Amino acid sequence: MKIFRLPLGLTITAAVLCFAAAVVVGASGVKESSVLAMVSSPSSQEVAVAESNIENGKKLYLKFGCWTCHGYAAQGGPGRRLAPNPIALPVFTRIVRRPPYAMPPYTEKVVTDQELADIHAYLEALPHPPDYETILLLKETEN
Amino acid sequence: MSRSKMGTVDRRKFLRGAATAGAAALVGSKVQAQSQTSPRPQEDVLTVGRSGSDFMVDVIKTLGFDYATSNPGSSFRGLHESIINHGGNVSPEWLTCCHEESSVAMAHGYAKIDGTPLLVVMHGTVGLQHAAMAVYNAFCDRVPVFLVLGNTLDATQRRPGAEWVHSVQDAAAMVRDYVKWDDMPVSLGHFAESAVRAYKIAMTPPMAPVMLVADSELQERPISDDAALRIPKLTLPSPPTGDSGAVGEVARLLVAAENPVIVADRYARTPAGMSRLIELAETLQASVIDQGDRMNFPSHHSLNQGGGAIGRADVVLALELSSIWGTLNRMRDQLYRSSRSRISSDTKVISITAADLYTKSNYQDFNRFHEVDVAIAADAEATLPSLIEAVKRQLTDDRRRVFDERGAKLRDAKQAALQRRREEAAYGWNASPISTARLAAEIWEVIKREDWSLVNNSIGWTRDLWNFDKPYHHIGDSAGAGQGYGPPAAVGAALANRKHGRLSVNIGSDGDLMYVGPGAFWTAAHHKIPLLTVVHNNRGYHAEFMHIQRMAARHERGIDRFQVGSALTDPNIDYAKMAQSMGLHGEGPIENPNDLGPALRRALAVVKNGEPALVDVVTQPR
């Protein structure tokens, strides 16, 4: 499933720019696409966010072995819990590229920004766990 | 007669005499040769009432071994038969093992529950080669194991073939770097003295494996003078305790500290160890970090804090730590390794450890050197009573008030930490493969009302979710990180628990099981050793997955190929069928977490009936 999801600020900016571009295009006959390219050049990460793919993210999460440290359900293990509510994509990307502690570094050469965005989208889509208080086995460990 | 004639006659006589003497010599050597090929008188003797190995068993019985673990071999057939028949197969009882690594690891696990060593008997060459890693594990763990090796030193007594390749000049040479003491007795009297000495050395802290060679000729020849043999009395030394002045200084530092932290590793040597540490910690209201090589401190005690407490410490008391450096520093495993201290430069570090009394060089199990402010070379458990007294003598009402406030804060922190862990355990609760938190919780539900003992463990969640508060609830791990330890050590510990009627639980990883696990489980079935085994089946050597991932990421290549060489899939191993083939109740693979509880209950019923059982659970990696 494709999700086209932009941060709100960027959405408004893009809408304004598109309107302005349409006025200019309409006046001068210049092609719309080249005007948009001139007035708005989203970063590779913004493009990645715009076109992130949960299914692909899941495949990559398994293929690249994120689960060996973070668990199949991203619940954690030797590595931190990643889901639900993963950290923001820019921070996520920064940490994956240059991890502060034990995690090995994954550069763009082995996993692209788009692939990281897909993985991030997959993590965002993972469901919340039940409240531990509703799980009898966990509740009883209090005794 | 002319001189020439006389000389001729004399020469003829000489030559005749020489010929006669030569013929006689030839006949004599033939006679001598014939006497060497014809049987000597004693070669007609085919039976013996009492041989050297019978006396060896007499010696062994004075040392009080409950069991002898062994994979059988000809170099010790004399001792084997004497244990069975002369000794009546009682104290020790001979346990059949399928691999020498198993027989040593069983003794390793047994000693950690019972506090006494087992006798382990093996070939001095191929048997010891098999056993070497398990001996190393026991050495690293400072656990006593009493090893006896069979060997045939006299070359003229070795039959061609196996007895030659099973013989060696110096049997212990291969493992001398990780055995505390060894000897090769040349007489039965020598054997008696060395056996008693070896037991004493093994059981004096720091404890460790010891080794004797039982020459096959010494085992099998008749005893020449039984009446002259005697067995020395065994007297164990009391463990070394700390110097009173140093102990007083330690007490002063601890009482004056604002955030004292006690770290215990290989500390609790007897059941008294935990109660002494509780008393010290509660007197001081000090944080305790239990590093888990022994059952040092109750897991849910309010003073049992996580590793993060180290960062706030102004005084650290290290009790039998295997690595002070590793406890007080963090090392980053990147291309260029770096480390940083977890404590401030003002933090005082105190070490009480018997390891300072005995360190070998070659194998690096002594870990990286770390400076300390007070070093007491003594057994920590034995030193604690005097330390507690010294602390109490120095207490004032003011300090007690400070301690009470500190204790209240630690209590709140502990409750909050336990709460957070329960919340974290809910993540991935219904996942398949099954989360290790779910696995730990399901097992706890089934065993918590039993008198249980976790004799081997590969998942961290047990420490958070289970309530560990008895000395036998946990026995640590291999210490040498030699894979293959888990199943046989669990069987050995379960054997020690058996007489107490305890439920022994083994949570072991699939990779570790594949070494000598099947044979160890057969030994458990054969000798009716009740043991509940849950296979933490993550289908691979997961530590190695992570190492290869690290290398691939570092090289910026092939990050999706990390499973090559480390995965245990294709085909998936059916541990339940393997267990059934060894005579155990076996179930699995369990992949749906809702199936866990019922499977565990069925297995528990078998174990409570005195038999081993295994449940194979497909789990998350860690």
PDB file of C-alpha atoms in Angstrom, chain B residues 91-336:
ATOM      1  CA  SER B  91      29.135 -43.476  46.560  1.00  0.00           C
ATOM      2  CA  PRO B  92      30.094 -43.135  43.887  1.00  0.00           C
ATOM      3  CA  GLU B  93      27.416 -44.423  41.549  1.00  0.00           C
ATOM      4  CA  TRP B  94      28.666 -44.702  37.967  1.00  0.00           C
ATOM      5  CA  LEU B  95      26.709 -42.516  35.526  1.00  0.00           C
ATOM      6  CA  THR B  96      26.887 -43.380  31.833  1.00  0.00           C
ATOM      7  CA  CYS B  97      27.703 -40.418  29.632  1.00  0.00           C
ATOM      8  CA  CYS B  98      27.898 -40.283  25.854  1.00  0.00           C
ATOM      9  CA  HIS B  99      30.717 -37.733  25.618  1.00  0.00           C
ATOM     10  CA  GLU B 100      33.465 -36.595  27.949  1.00  0.00           C
ATOM     11  CA  GLU B 101      32.386 -32.984  27.531  1.00  0.00           C
ATOM     12  CA  SER B 102      29.068 -34.086  29.019  1.00  0.00           C
ATOM     13  CA  SER B 103      30.655 -35.894  31.934  1.00  0.00           C
ATOM     14  CA  VAL B 104      32.698 -32.848  32.957  1.00  0.00           C
ATOM     15  CA  ALA B 105      29.867 -30.350  32.387  1.00  0.00           C
ATOM     16  CA  MET B 106      27.538 -32.527  34.483  1.00  0.00           C
ATOM     17  CA  ALA B 107      30.067 -32.340  37.298  1.00  0.00           C
ATOM     18  CA  HIS B 108      30.280 -28.567  36.782  1.00  0.00           C
ATOM     19  CA  GLY B 109      26.514 -28.115  37.154  1.00  0.00           C
ATOM     20  CA  TYR B 110      26.295 -30.565  40.050  1.00  0.00           C
ATOM     21  CA  ALA B 111      28.950 -28.753  42.067  1.00  0.00           C
ATOM     22  CA  LYS B 112      27.164 -25.427  41.728  1.00  0.00           C
ATOM     23  CA  ILE B 113      24.063 -26.830  43.437  1.00  0.00           C
ATOM     24  CA  ASP B 114      25.630 -29.294  45.851  1.00  0.00           C
ATOM     25  CA  GLY B 115      28.851 -27.462  46.698  1.00  0.00           C
ATOM     26  CA  THR B 116      30.879 -30.692  46.289  1.00  0.00           C
ATOM     27  CA  PRO B 117      32.766 -32.095  43.293  1.00  0.00           C
ATOM     28  CA  LEU B 118      31.912 -35.191  41.311  1.00  0.00           C
ATOM     29  CA  LEU B 119      34.452 -37.795  40.209  1.00  0.00           C
ATOM     30  CA  VAL B 120      34.934 -37.758  36.441  1.00  0.00           C
ATOM     31  CA  VAL B 121      36.850 -40.617  34.815  1.00  0.00           C
ATOM     32  CA  MET B 122      38.147 -40.623  31.238  1.00  0.00           C
ATOM     33  CA  HIS B 123      40.900 -41.648  28.841  1.00  0.00           C
ATOM     34  CA  GLY B 124      44.022 -39.619  29.312  1.00  0.00           C
ATOM     35  CA  THR B 125      44.273 -38.736  25.627  1.00  0.00           C
ATOM     36  CA  VAL B 126      41.156 -38.852  23.479  1.00  0.00           C
ATOM     37  CA  GLY B 127      38.845 -38.557  26.467  1.00  0.00           C
ATOM     38  CA  LEU B 128      40.612 -35.498  27.809  1.00  0.00           C
ATOM     39  CA  GLN B 129      40.688 -33.979  24.343  1.00  0.00           C
ATOM     40  CA  HIS B 130      36.909 -34.253  24.208  1.00  0.00           C
ATOM     41  CA  ALA B 131      36.556 -32.924  27.732  1.00  0.00           C
ATOM     42  CA  ALA B 132      39.018 -30.040  27.478  1.00  0.00           C
ATOM     43  CA  MET B 133      36.516 -27.291  26.764  1.00  0.00           C
ATOM     44  CA  ALA B 134      34.299 -28.370  29.634  1.00  0.00           C
ATOM     45  CA  VAL B 135      37.331 -28.421  31.940  1.00  0.00           C
ATOM     46  CA  TYR B 136      38.107 -24.895  30.789  1.00  0.00           C
ATOM     47  CA  ASN B 137      34.554 -23.763  31.526  1.00  0.00           C
ATOM     48  CA  ALA B 138      34.779 -25.198  35.051  1.00  0.00           C
ATOM     49  CA  PHE B 139      38.150 -23.541  35.571  1.00  0.00           C
ATOM     50  CA  CYS B 140      36.889 -20.135  34.406  1.00  0.00           C
ATOM     51  CA  ASP B 141      33.901 -20.579  36.709  1.00  0.00           C
ATOM     52  CA  ARG B 142      36.144 -21.584  39.624  1.00  0.00           C
ATOM     53  CA  VAL B 143      34.178 -24.767  40.257  1.00  0.00           C
ATOM     54  CA  PRO B 144      35.731 -27.942  41.683  1.00  0.00           C
ATOM     55  CA  VAL B 145      35.769 -31.049  39.476  1.00  0.00           C
ATOM     56  CA  PHE B 146      37.842 -34.142  40.336  1.00  0.00           C
ATOM     57  CA  LEU B 147      39.223 -35.700  37.159  1.00  0.00           C
ATOM     58  CA  VAL B 148      40.890 -39.117  36.958  1.00  0.00           C
ATOM     59  CA  LEU B 149      42.556 -40.123  33.714  1.00  0.00           C
ATOM     60  CA  GLY B 150      43.459 -43.617  32.607  1.00  0.00           C
ATOM     61  CA  ASN B 151      46.873 -44.096  30.962  1.00  0.00           C
ATOM     62  CA  THR B 152      49.442 -46.844  30.324  1.00  0.00           C
ATOM     63  CA  LEU B 153      52.881 -45.424  30.994  1.00  0.00           C
ATOM     64  CA  ASP B 154      54.904 -48.659  30.632  1.00  0.00           C
ATOM     65  CA  ALA B 155      55.404 -49.113  26.884  1.00  0.00           C
ATOM     66  CA  THR B 156      56.042 -52.836  27.280  1.00  0.00           C
ATOM     67  CA  GLN B 157      52.545 -53.294  28.642  1.00  0.00           C
ATOM     68  CA  ARG B 158      50.595 -51.656  25.802  1.00  0.00           C
ATOM     69  CA  ARG B 159      48.794 -53.893  23.356  1.00  0.00           C
ATOM     70  CA  PRO B 160      49.318 -52.854  19.733  1.00  0.00           C
ATOM     71  CA  GLY B 161      46.804 -50.369  18.347  1.00  0.00           C
ATOM     72  CA  ALA B 162      44.439 -48.379  20.547  1.00  0.00           C
ATOM     73  CA  GLU B 163      46.484 -48.674  23.734  1.00  0.00           C
ATOM     74  CA  TRP B 164      49.347 -46.883  22.037  1.00  0.00           C
ATOM     75  CA  VAL B 165      47.331 -43.998  20.656  1.00  0.00           C
ATOM     76  CA  HIS B 166      45.574 -43.797  24.011  1.00  0.00           C
ATOM     77  CA  SER B 167      48.824 -43.440  25.922  1.00  0.00           C
ATOM     78  CA  VAL B 168      50.838 -40.335  26.703  1.00  0.00           C
ATOM     79  CA  GLN B 169      53.934 -39.347  28.660  1.00  0.00           C
ATOM     80  CA  ASP B 170      52.324 -36.390  30.413  1.00  0.00           C
ATOM     81  CA  ALA B 171      48.555 -36.681  30.298  1.00  0.00           C
ATOM     82  CA  ALA B 172      47.798 -33.432  32.079  1.00  0.00           C
ATOM     83  CA  ALA B 173      50.044 -31.303  29.854  1.00  0.00           C
ATOM     84  CA  MET B 174      47.202 -30.520  27.472  1.00  0.00           C
ATOM     85  CA  VAL B 175      45.085 -28.864  30.157  1.00  0.00           C
ATOM     86  CA  ARG B 176      47.617 -27.886  32.813  1.00  0.00           C
ATOM     87  CA  ASP B 177      47.015 -24.187  32.143  1.00  0.00           C
ATOM     88  CA  TYR B 178      43.441 -24.532  33.358  1.00  0.00           C
ATOM     89  CA  VAL B 179      43.677 -27.180  36.034  1.00  0.00           C
ATOM     90  CA  LYS B 180      44.591 -26.108  39.542  1.00  0.00           C
ATOM     91  CA  TRP B 181      46.739 -29.131  40.381  1.00  0.00           C
ATOM     92  CA  ASP B 182      47.626 -32.473  38.826  1.00  0.00           C
ATOM     93  CA  ASP B 183      49.711 -35.548  39.626  1.00  0.00           C
ATOM     94  CA  MET B 184      50.670 -38.933  38.164  1.00  0.00           C
ATOM     95  CA  PRO B 185      51.071 -41.332  41.127  1.00  0.00           C
ATOM     96  CA  VAL B 186      53.536 -44.179  40.676  1.00  0.00           C
ATOM     97  CA  SER B 187      52.407 -46.288  43.609  1.00  0.00           C
ATOM     98  CA  LEU B 188      49.160 -46.935  45.450  1.00  0.00           C
ATOM     99  CA  GLY B 189      50.409 -45.097  48.523  1.00  0.00           C
ATOM    100  CA  HIS B 190      51.260 -42.182  46.302  1.00  0.00           C
ATOM    101  CA  PHE B 191      47.767 -42.364  44.769  1.00  0.00           C
ATOM    102  CA  ALA B 192      46.166 -42.194  48.213  1.00  0.00           C
ATOM    103  CA  GLU B 193      48.130 -39.142  49.296  1.00  0.00           C
ATOM    104  CA  SER B 194      47.661 -37.341  45.996  1.00  0.00           C
ATOM    105  CA  ALA B 195      43.939 -38.054  45.854  1.00  0.00           C
ATOM    106  CA  VAL B 196      43.381 -36.530  49.286  1.00  0.00           C
ATOM    107  CA  ARG B 197      45.645 -33.599  48.469  1.00  0.00           C
ATOM    108  CA  ALA B 198      43.864 -33.033  45.134  1.00  0.00           C
ATOM    109  CA  TYR B 199      40.449 -32.937  46.798  1.00  0.00           C
ATOM    110  CA  LYS B 200      41.707 -30.455  49.382  1.00  0.00           C
ATOM    111  CA  ILE B 201      43.180 -28.195  46.699  1.00  0.00           C
ATOM    112  CA  ALA B 202      40.027 -28.385  44.559  1.00  0.00           C
ATOM    113  CA  MET B 203      37.861 -27.325  47.489  1.00  0.00           C
ATOM    114  CA  THR B 204      40.010 -24.459  48.754  1.00  0.00           C
ATOM    115  CA  PRO B 205      38.881 -21.098  47.363  1.00  0.00           C
ATOM    116  CA  PRO B 206      39.464 -20.157  44.654  1.00  0.00           C
ATOM    117  CA  MET B 207      38.191 -23.592  43.716  1.00  0.00           C
ATOM    118  CA  ALA B 208      38.955 -25.210  40.369  1.00  0.00           C
ATOM    119  CA  PRO B 209      39.334 -28.599  38.635  1.00  0.00           C
ATOM    120  CA  VAL B 210      42.113 -30.986  39.694  1.00  0.00           C
ATOM    121  CA  MET B 211      43.474 -34.056  37.962  1.00  0.00           C
ATOM    122  CA  LEU B 212      45.089 -37.408  38.775  1.00  0.00           C
ATOM    123  CA  VAL B 213      46.402 -39.984  36.372  1.00  0.00           C
ATOM    124  CA  ALA B 214      45.572 -43.589  37.309  1.00  0.00           C
ATOM    125  CA  ASP B 215      48.087 -45.735  35.489  1.00  0.00           C
ATOM    126  CA  SER B 216      46.494 -48.880  34.094  1.00  0.00           C
ATOM    127  CA  GLU B 217      49.232 -51.116  35.508  1.00  0.00           C
ATOM    128  CA  LEU B 218      48.702 -49.589  38.929  1.00  0.00           C
ATOM    129  CA  GLN B 219      44.987 -50.268  38.532  1.00  0.00           C
ATOM    130  CA  GLU B 220      45.221 -53.857  37.369  1.00  0.00           C
ATOM    131  CA  ARG B 221      48.196 -55.400  39.185  1.00  0.00           C
ATOM    132  CA  PRO B 222      47.653 -57.232  42.451  1.00  0.00           C
ATOM    133  CA  ILE B 223      48.390 -55.261  45.583  1.00  0.00           C
ATOM    134  CA  SER B 224      51.784 -56.392  46.826  1.00  0.00           C
ATOM    135  CA  ASP B 225      51.437 -55.309  50.466  1.00  0.00           C
ATOM    136  CA  ASP B 226      47.909 -54.343  51.382  1.00  0.00           C
ATOM    137  CA  ALA B 227      48.688 -53.954  55.043  1.00  0.00           C
ATOM    138  CA  ALA B 228      51.241 -51.253  54.367  1.00  0.00           C
ATOM    139  CA  LEU B 229      48.744 -49.014  52.568  1.00  0.00           C
ATOM    140  CA  ARG B 230      46.991 -46.240  54.397  1.00  0.00           C
ATOM    141  CA  ILE B 231      44.620 -43.470  53.382  1.00  0.00           C
ATOM    142  CA  PRO B 232      45.344 -40.038  54.855  1.00  0.00           C
ATOM    143  CA  LYS B 233      42.560 -38.150  56.563  1.00  0.00           C
ATOM    144  CA  LEU B 234      40.963 -35.343  54.561  1.00  0.00           C
ATOM    145  CA  THR B 235      40.788 -31.997  56.370  1.00  0.00           C
ATOM    146  CA  LEU B 236      39.516 -29.066  54.367  1.00  0.00           C
ATOM    147  CA  PRO B 237      41.102 -25.716  55.164  1.00  0.00           C
ATOM    148  CA  SER B 238      38.847 -22.900  56.246  1.00  0.00           C
ATOM    149  CA  PRO B 239      38.578 -20.338  53.462  1.00  0.00           C
ATOM    150  CA  PRO B 240      40.866 -17.302  53.630  1.00  0.00           C
ATOM    151  CA  THR B 241      39.286 -14.218  55.201  1.00  0.00           C
ATOM    152  CA  GLY B 242      40.262 -10.573  54.958  1.00  0.00           C
ATOM    153  CA  ASP B 243      42.819  -8.855  57.140  1.00  0.00           C
ATOM    154  CA  SER B 244      41.053  -7.065  60.019  1.00  0.00           C
ATOM    155  CA  GLY B 245      42.729  -3.726  59.346  1.00  0.00           C
ATOM    156  CA  ALA B 246      41.732  -3.732  55.715  1.00  0.00           C
ATOM    157  CA  VAL B 247      38.220  -4.830  56.577  1.00  0.00           C
ATOM    158  CA  GLY B 248      37.942  -1.935  59.005  1.00  0.00           C
ATOM    159  CA  GLU B 249      39.036   0.499  56.305  1.00  0.00           C
ATOM    160  CA  VAL B 250      36.445  -0.903  53.914  1.00  0.00           C
ATOM    161  CA  ALA B 251      33.752  -0.490  56.555  1.00  0.00           C
ATOM    162  CA  ARG B 252      34.780   3.124  57.086  1.00  0.00           C
ATOM    163  CA  LEU B 253      34.510   3.881  53.372  1.00  0.00           C
ATOM    164  CA  LEU B 254      31.128   2.197  53.053  1.00  0.00           C
ATOM    165  CA  VAL B 255      29.610   3.909  56.084  1.00  0.00           C
ATOM    166  CA  ALA B 256      30.814   7.336  54.922  1.00  0.00           C
ATOM    167  CA  ALA B 257      29.624   6.872  51.330  1.00  0.00           C
ATOM    168  CA  GLU B 258      26.621   8.739  49.957  1.00  0.00           C
ATOM    169  CA  ASN B 259      25.971   6.240  47.148  1.00  0.00           C
ATOM    170  CA  PRO B 260      27.706   2.963  47.892  1.00  0.00           C
ATOM    171  CA  VAL B 261      27.180   0.213  45.333  1.00  0.00           C
ATOM    172  CA  ILE B 262      27.917  -3.448  46.014  1.00  0.00           C
ATOM    173  CA  VAL B 263      28.601  -5.560  42.918  1.00  0.00           C
ATOM    174  CA  ALA B 264      28.539  -9.333  43.366  1.00  0.00           C
ATOM    175  CA  ASP B 265      29.586 -11.814  40.708  1.00  0.00           C
ATOM    176  CA  ARG B 266      31.106 -15.184  41.658  1.00  0.00           C
ATOM    177  CA  TYR B 267      30.432 -14.375  45.291  1.00  0.00           C
ATOM    178  CA  ALA B 268      27.905 -16.759  46.902  1.00  0.00           C
ATOM    179  CA  ARG B 269      29.753 -20.017  47.437  1.00  0.00           C
ATOM    180  CA  THR B 270      27.318 -21.566  49.906  1.00  0.00           C
ATOM    181  CA  PRO B 271      23.662 -20.944  50.833  1.00  0.00           C
ATOM    182  CA  ALA B 272      24.935 -18.602  53.581  1.00  0.00           C
ATOM    183  CA  GLY B 273      26.346 -16.247  50.954  1.00  0.00           C
ATOM    184  CA  MET B 274      23.048 -14.664  49.983  1.00  0.00           C
ATOM    185  CA  SER B 275      21.855 -14.079  53.548  1.00  0.00           C
ATOM    186  CA  ARG B 276      25.169 -12.404  54.449  1.00  0.00           C
ATOM    187  CA  LEU B 277      24.974 -10.078  51.469  1.00  0.00           C
ATOM    188  CA  ILE B 278      21.367  -9.189  52.311  1.00  0.00           C
ATOM    189  CA  GLU B 279      22.458  -8.292  55.833  1.00  0.00           C
ATOM    190  CA  LEU B 280      25.325  -6.105  54.614  1.00  0.00           C
ATOM    191  CA  ALA B 281      23.202  -4.365  51.979  1.00  0.00           C
ATOM    192  CA  GLU B 282      20.326  -3.728  54.369  1.00  0.00           C
ATOM    193  CA  THR B 283      22.644  -2.442  57.094  1.00  0.00           C
ATOM    194  CA  LEU B 284      24.038   0.080  54.636  1.00  0.00           C
ATOM    195  CA  GLN B 285      20.881   0.513  52.536  1.00  0.00           C
ATOM    196  CA  ALA B 286      23.274   0.176  49.600  1.00  0.00           C
ATOM    197  CA  SER B 287      22.462  -0.614  45.983  1.00  0.00           C
ATOM    198  CA  VAL B 288      23.370  -4.125  44.934  1.00  0.00           C
ATOM    199  CA  ILE B 289      24.126  -5.193  41.392  1.00  0.00           C
ATOM    200  CA  ASP B 290      24.006  -8.974  40.988  1.00  0.00           C
ATOM    201  CA  GLN B 291      26.022  -9.885  37.919  1.00  0.00           C
ATOM    202  CA  GLY B 292      24.614 -13.373  38.006  1.00  0.00           C
ATOM    203  CA  ASP B 293      27.522 -15.807  38.044  1.00  0.00           C
ATOM    204  CA  ARG B 294      25.999 -17.131  41.243  1.00  0.00           C
ATOM    205  CA  MET B 295      22.689 -16.615  43.079  1.00  0.00           C
ATOM    206  CA  ASN B 296      23.952 -13.636  45.078  1.00  0.00           C
ATOM    207  CA  PHE B 297      20.927 -11.468  45.918  1.00  0.00           C
ATOM    208  CA  PRO B 298      17.139 -11.719  45.606  1.00  0.00           C
ATOM    209  CA  SER B 299      16.011 -10.370  42.234  1.00  0.00           C
ATOM    210  CA  HIS B 300      13.028  -8.409  43.557  1.00  0.00           C
ATOM    211  CA  HIS B 301      14.688  -7.084  46.709  1.00  0.00           C
ATOM    212  CA  SER B 302      14.273  -3.322  46.888  1.00  0.00           C
ATOM    213  CA  LEU B 303      18.036  -2.817  46.974  1.00  0.00           C
ATOM    214  CA  ASN B 304      18.657  -4.913  43.848  1.00  0.00           C
ATOM    215  CA  GLN B 305      19.284  -2.176  41.308  1.00  0.00           C
ATOM    216  CA  GLY B 306      20.223  -2.391  37.654  1.00  0.00           C
ATOM    217  CA  GLY B 307      23.663  -1.804  36.188  1.00  0.00           C
ATOM    218  CA  GLY B 308      22.928   1.918  35.870  1.00  0.00           C
ATOM    219  CA  ALA B 309      23.519   2.337  39.608  1.00  0.00           C
ATOM    220  CA  ILE B 310      27.260   2.103  38.940  1.00  0.00           C
ATOM    221  CA  GLY B 311      27.271   5.551  37.345  1.00  0.00           C
ATOM    222  CA  ARG B 312      26.093   7.188  40.581  1.00  0.00           C
ATOM    223  CA  ALA B 313      28.465   5.358  42.922  1.00  0.00           C
ATOM    224  CA  ASP B 314      31.002   7.129  45.111  1.00  0.00           C
ATOM    225  CA  VAL B 315      32.155   3.799  46.576  1.00  0.00           C
ATOM    226  CA  VAL B 316      32.056   0.476  44.740  1.00  0.00           C
ATOM    227  CA  LEU B 317      32.504  -2.766  46.683  1.00  0.00           C
ATOM    228  CA  ALA B 318      33.400  -5.554  44.235  1.00  0.00           C
ATOM    229  CA  LEU B 319      32.794  -9.062  45.571  1.00  0.00           C
ATOM    230  CA  GLU B 320      34.527 -11.786  43.545  1.00  0.00           C
ATOM    231  CA  LEU B 321      34.168  -9.995  40.254  1.00  0.00           C
ATOM    232  CA  SER B 322      35.440 -11.831  37.204  1.00  0.00           C
ATOM    233  CA  SER B 323      36.102  -8.439  35.586  1.00  0.00           C
ATOM    234  CA  ILE B 324      36.316  -5.201  37.533  1.00  0.00           C
ATOM    235  CA  TRP B 325      37.378  -3.394  34.359  1.00  0.00           C
ATOM    236  CA  GLY B 326      34.373  -4.671  32.424  1.00  0.00           C
ATOM    237  CA  THR B 327      32.036  -3.630  35.240  1.00  0.00           C
ATOM    238  CA  LEU B 328      33.391  -0.098  35.559  1.00  0.00           C
ATOM    239  CA  ASN B 329      33.972   0.698  31.888  1.00  0.00           C
ATOM    240  CA  ARG B 330      32.016   0.584  28.674  1.00  0.00           C
ATOM    241  CA  MET B 331      33.737  -0.399  25.447  1.00  0.00           C
ATOM    242  CA  ARG B 332      32.443   0.528  21.997  1.00  0.00           C
ATOM    243  CA  ASP B 333      32.887  -2.175  19.366  1.00  0.00           C
ATOM    244  CA  GLN B 334      33.353  -0.119  16.218  1.00  0.00           C
ATOM    245  CA  LEU B 335      36.196  -0.126  13.683  1.00  0.00           C
ATOM    246  CA  TYR B 336      38.445   1.581  16.200  1.00  0.00           C
TER     247      TYR B 336
END
